[in-house]
Short mmCIF file of C-alpha atoms and ligand atoms in Angstrom, two decimals:
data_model
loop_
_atom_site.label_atom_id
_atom_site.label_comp_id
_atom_site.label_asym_id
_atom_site.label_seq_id
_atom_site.Cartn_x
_atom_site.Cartn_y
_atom_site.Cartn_z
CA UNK H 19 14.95 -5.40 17.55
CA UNK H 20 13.75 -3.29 14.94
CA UNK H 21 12.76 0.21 15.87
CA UNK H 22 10.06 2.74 15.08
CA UNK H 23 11.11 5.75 13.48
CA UNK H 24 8.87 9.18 12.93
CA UNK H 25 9.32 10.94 9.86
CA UNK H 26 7.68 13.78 7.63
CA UNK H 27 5.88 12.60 4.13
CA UNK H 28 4.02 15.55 2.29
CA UNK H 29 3.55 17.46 5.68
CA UNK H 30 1.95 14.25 7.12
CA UNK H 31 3.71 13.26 10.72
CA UNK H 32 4.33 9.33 9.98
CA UNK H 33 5.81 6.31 12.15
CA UNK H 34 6.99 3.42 10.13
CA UNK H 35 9.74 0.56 11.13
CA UNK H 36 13.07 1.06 10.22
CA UNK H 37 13.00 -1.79 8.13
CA UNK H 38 10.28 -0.16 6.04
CA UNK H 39 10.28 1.74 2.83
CA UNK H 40 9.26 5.18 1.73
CA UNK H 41 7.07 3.30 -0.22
CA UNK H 42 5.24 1.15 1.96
CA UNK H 43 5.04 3.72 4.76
CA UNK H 44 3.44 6.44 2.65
CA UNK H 45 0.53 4.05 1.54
CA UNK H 46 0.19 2.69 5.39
CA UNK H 47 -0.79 6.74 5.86
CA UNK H 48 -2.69 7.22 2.78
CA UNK H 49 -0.15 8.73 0.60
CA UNK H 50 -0.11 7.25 -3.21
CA UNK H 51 3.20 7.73 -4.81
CA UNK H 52 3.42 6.51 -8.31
CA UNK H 53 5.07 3.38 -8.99
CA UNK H 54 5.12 0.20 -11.84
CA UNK H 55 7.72 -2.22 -10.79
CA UNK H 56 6.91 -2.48 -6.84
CA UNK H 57 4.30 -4.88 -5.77
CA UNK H 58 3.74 -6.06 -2.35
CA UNK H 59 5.17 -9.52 -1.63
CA UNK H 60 8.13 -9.27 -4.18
CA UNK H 61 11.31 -7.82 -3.62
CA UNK H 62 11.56 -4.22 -4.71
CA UNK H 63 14.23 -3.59 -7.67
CA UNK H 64 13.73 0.28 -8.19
CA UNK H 65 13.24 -0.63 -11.68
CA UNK H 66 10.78 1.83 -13.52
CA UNK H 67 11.74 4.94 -11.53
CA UNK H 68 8.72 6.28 -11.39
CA UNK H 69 8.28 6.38 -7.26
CA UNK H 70 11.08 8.82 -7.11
CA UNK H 71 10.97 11.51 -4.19
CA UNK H 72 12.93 14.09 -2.92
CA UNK H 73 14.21 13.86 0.79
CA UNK H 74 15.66 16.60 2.48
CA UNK H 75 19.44 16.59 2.84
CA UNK H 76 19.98 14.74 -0.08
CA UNK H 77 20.40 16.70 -3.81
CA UNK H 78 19.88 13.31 -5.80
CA UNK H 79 15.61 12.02 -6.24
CA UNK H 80 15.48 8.63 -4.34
CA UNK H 81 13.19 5.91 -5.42
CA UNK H 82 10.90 5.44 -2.31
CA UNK H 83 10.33 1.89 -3.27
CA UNK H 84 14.35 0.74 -1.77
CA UNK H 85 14.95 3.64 -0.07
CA UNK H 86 14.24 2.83 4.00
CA UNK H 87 12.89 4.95 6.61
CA UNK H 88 15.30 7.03 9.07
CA UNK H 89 14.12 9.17 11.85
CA UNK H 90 13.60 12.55 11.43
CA UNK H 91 13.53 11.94 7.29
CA UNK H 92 11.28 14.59 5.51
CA UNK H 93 9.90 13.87 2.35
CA UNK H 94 8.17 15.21 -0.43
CA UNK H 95 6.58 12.84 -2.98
CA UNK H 96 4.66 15.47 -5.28
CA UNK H 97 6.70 18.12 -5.77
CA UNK H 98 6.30 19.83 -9.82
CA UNK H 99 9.80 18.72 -10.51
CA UNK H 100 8.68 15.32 -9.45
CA UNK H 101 5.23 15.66 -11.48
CA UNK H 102 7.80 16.72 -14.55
CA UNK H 103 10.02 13.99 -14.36
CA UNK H 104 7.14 11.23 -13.74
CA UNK H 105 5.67 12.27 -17.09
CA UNK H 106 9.20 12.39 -18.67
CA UNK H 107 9.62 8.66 -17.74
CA UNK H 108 5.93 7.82 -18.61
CA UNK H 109 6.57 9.33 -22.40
CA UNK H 110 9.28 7.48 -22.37
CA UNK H 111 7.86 4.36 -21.66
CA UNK H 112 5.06 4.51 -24.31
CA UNK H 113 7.46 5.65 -27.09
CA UNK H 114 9.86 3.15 -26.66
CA UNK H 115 7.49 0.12 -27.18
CA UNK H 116 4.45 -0.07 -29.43
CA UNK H 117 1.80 0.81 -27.24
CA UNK H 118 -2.17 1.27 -29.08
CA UNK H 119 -4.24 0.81 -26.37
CA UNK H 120 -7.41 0.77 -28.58
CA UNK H 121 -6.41 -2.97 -29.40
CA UNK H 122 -4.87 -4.16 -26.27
CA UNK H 123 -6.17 -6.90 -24.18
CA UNK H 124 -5.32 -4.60 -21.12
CA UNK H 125 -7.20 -1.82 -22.45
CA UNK H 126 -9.28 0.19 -19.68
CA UNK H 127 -7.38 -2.34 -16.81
CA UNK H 128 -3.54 -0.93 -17.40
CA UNK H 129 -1.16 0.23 -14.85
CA UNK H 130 0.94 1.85 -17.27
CA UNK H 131 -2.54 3.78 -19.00
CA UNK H 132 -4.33 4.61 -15.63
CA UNK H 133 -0.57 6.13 -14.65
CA UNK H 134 -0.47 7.96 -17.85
CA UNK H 135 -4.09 9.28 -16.82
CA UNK H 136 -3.60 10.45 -13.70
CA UNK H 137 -0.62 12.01 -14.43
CA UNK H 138 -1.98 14.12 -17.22
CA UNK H 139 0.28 12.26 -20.02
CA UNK H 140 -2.35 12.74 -23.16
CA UNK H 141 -0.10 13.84 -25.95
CA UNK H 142 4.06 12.49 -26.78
CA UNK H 143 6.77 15.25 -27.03
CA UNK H 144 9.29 12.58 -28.00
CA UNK H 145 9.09 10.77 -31.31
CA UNK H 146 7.93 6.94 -31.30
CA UNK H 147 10.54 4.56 -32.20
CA UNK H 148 8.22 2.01 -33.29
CA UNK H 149 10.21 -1.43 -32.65
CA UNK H 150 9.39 -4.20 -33.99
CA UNK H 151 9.48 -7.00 -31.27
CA UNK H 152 8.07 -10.42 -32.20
CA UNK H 153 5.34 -11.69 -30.12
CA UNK H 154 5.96 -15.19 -28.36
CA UNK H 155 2.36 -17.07 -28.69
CA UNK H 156 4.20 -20.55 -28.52
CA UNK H 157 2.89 -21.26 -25.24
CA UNK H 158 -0.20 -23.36 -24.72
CA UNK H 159 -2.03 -20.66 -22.35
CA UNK H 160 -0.36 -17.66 -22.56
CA UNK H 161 1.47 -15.08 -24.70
CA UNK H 162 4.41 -12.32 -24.53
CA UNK H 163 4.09 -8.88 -26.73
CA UNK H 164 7.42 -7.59 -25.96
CA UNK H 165 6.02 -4.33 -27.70
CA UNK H 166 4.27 -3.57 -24.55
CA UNK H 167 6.52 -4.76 -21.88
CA UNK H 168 7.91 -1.91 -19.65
CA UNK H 169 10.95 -4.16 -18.36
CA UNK H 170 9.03 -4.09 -14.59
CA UNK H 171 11.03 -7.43 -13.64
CA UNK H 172 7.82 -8.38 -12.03
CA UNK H 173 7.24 -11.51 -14.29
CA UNK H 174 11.46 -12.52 -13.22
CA UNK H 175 10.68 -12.17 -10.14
CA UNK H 176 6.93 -13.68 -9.28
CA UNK H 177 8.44 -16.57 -11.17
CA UNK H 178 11.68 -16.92 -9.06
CA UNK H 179 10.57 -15.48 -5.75
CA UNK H 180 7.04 -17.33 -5.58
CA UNK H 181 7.10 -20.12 -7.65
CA UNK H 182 10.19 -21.16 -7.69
CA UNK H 183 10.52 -21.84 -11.00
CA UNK H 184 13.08 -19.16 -12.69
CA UNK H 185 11.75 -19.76 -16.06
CA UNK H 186 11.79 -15.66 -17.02
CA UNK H 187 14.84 -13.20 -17.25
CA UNK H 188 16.42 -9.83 -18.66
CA UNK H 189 18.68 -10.41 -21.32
CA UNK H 190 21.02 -7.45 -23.05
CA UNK H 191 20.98 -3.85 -21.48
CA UNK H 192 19.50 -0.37 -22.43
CA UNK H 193 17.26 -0.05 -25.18
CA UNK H 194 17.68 -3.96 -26.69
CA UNK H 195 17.02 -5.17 -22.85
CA UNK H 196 14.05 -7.54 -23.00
CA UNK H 197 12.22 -10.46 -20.84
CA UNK H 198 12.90 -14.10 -21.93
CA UNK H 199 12.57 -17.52 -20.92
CA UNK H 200 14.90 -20.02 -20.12
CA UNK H 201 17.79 -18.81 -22.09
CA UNK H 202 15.70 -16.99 -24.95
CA UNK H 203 14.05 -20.33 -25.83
CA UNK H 204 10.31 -19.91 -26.70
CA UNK H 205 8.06 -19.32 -24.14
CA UNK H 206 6.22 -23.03 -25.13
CA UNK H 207 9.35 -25.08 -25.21
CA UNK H 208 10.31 -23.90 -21.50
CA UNK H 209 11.21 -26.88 -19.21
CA UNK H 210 10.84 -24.67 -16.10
CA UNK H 211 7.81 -23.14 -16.77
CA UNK H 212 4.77 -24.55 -14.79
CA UNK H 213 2.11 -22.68 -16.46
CA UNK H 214 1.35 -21.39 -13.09
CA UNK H 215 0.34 -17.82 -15.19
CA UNK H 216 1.48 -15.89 -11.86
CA UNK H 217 3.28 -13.72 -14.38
CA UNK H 218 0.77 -13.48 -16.26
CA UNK H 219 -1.39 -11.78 -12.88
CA UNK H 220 1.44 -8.93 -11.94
CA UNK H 221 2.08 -8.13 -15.61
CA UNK H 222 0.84 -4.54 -14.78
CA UNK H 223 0.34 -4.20 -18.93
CA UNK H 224 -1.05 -6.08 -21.66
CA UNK H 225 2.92 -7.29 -22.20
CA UNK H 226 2.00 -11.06 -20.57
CA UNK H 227 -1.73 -12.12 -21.14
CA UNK H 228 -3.82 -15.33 -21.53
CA UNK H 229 -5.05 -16.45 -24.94
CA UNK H 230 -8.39 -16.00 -26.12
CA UNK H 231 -8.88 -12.91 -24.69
CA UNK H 232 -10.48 -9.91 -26.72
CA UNK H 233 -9.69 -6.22 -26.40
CA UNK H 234 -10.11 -4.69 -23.24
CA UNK H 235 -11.27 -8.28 -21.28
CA UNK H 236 -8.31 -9.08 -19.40
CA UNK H 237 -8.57 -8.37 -16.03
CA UNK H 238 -4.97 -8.78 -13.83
CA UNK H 239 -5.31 -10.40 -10.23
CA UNK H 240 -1.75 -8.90 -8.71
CA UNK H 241 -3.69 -8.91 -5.03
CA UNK H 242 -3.42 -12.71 -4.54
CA UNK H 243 0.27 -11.91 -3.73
CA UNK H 244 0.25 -10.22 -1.03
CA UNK H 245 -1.59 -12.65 0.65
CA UNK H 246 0.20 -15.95 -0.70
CA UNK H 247 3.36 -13.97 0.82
CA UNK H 248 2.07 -13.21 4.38
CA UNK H 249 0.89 -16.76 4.20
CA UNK H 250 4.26 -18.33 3.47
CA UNK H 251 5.84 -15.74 6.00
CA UNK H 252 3.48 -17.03 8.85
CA UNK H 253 4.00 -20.75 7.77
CA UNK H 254 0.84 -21.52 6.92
S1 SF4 L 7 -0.23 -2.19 -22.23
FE1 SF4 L 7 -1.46 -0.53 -21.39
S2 SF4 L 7 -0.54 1.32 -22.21
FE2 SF4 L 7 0.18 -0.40 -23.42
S3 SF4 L 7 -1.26 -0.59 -25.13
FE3 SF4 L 7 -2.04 -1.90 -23.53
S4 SF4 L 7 -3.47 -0.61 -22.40
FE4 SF4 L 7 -2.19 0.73 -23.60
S1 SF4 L 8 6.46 -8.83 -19.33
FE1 SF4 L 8 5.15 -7.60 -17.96
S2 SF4 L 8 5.81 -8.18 -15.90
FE2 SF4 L 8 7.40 -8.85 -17.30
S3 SF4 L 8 8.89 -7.17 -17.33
FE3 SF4 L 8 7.47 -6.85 -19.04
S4 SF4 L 8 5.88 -5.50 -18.24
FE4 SF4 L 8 6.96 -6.34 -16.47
S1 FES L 9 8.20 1.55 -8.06
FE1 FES L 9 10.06 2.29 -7.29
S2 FES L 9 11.37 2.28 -8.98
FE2 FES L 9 9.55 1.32 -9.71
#
């Protein structure tokens, strides 16, 4: 049986199932920690680092997305060394793809911009390293700009978890890691993919999009997951 535990998050007394998250217990009490790579319904990967917290007891920061509730646990999801580090990652993130929101299809709708907004990220201390990723537009729907992927895993993972598919992957590791599908193929020739476009919907930038649209006009639909998921769970 699982049990309830009571914990401290940011002062707050909170009760949350051992089975829970950090992550999922401080936004059941109001608390928004910043995150990219979670999403409800798919399983969390502590990808993007950006939902790290400190917990007392422990000298390393912990990602609250993976790291489960314990009784007693106090933590701290705001502290300055946390704000520091969040925009650390953030600069990081922008400077290591091509990001010019001004002409993305994302703009004004971005997970990665709002972050960089309410975080107070409005000027780079680290040079850009401009890449130059090709896009994938071979598909008949969609497209891939690489440039503004920030490696999130949700695409893999919608695509494996939900649909069943496994058409998307990582390939290589640090700064040549990238998305592809079916074993680097283009995204068009894929024999797996069903053009579903759930990827397309948790893509929390303008990395995975739908052609035709103009700057700014892409809206993402990530919501529909949760509730696919608790549908599935209850076996509806
Ligand atoms: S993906 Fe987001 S951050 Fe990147 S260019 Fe588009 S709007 Fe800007
Ligand atoms: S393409 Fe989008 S969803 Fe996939 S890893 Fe990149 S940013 Fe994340
Ligand atoms: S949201 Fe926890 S590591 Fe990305």
């Amino acid at each position: 049986m699982t049990r309830v535990v009571t914990l401290k998050i940011d002062d707050i007394d909170a009760t949350g199932r051992e089975d829970e998250t950090v992550l999922e217990v401080a936004i059941e009490h109001g608390i928004q920690i910043p995150r990219l790579c979670a999403l409800e319904g798919l399983t969390p990967v502590g990808a993007c680092r950006l939902c790290l917290v400190e917990v007392a007891g422990s000298s390393k920061l912990l990602p609250a997305c993976t790291t489960y509730v314990t009784e007693g646990m106090v933590v701290t999801t705001n502290s300055e060394r946390l704000k520091k580090y969040r925009r650390m990652t953030i600069e990081l993130l922008f400077t290591e793809g091509n990001h010019v929101c001004s002409v993305c299809v994302v703009n004004g709708r971005c997970e990665l911009q709002n972050l960089a907004i309410r975080l107070g990220v409005d000027h780079m201390r680290i040079p850009y390293l401009y890449p130059k990723r090709i896009v994938d537009a071979s598909h008949e729907r969609f497209a891939l700009d690489p440039n503004r992927c920030v490696l999130c895993t949700r695409c893999v993972r919608v695509c494996g978890e939900i649909e069943g598919a496994h058409t998307w992957d990582l390939m290589s590791r640090g700064i040549d890691s990238a998305v592809i599908t079916d074993l680097n193929m283009p995204w068009g020739d894929s024999e797996t993919c069903t053009a579903c476009g759930k990827c397309v919907q948790v893509c929390p930038t303008g990395a995975l999009f739908e052609k035709g649209m103009a700057v700014g006009e892409m809206t993402k639909r990530a919501s529909f997951l949760a509730t696919l998921t608790a549908s599935r769970e209850d076996g509806r």
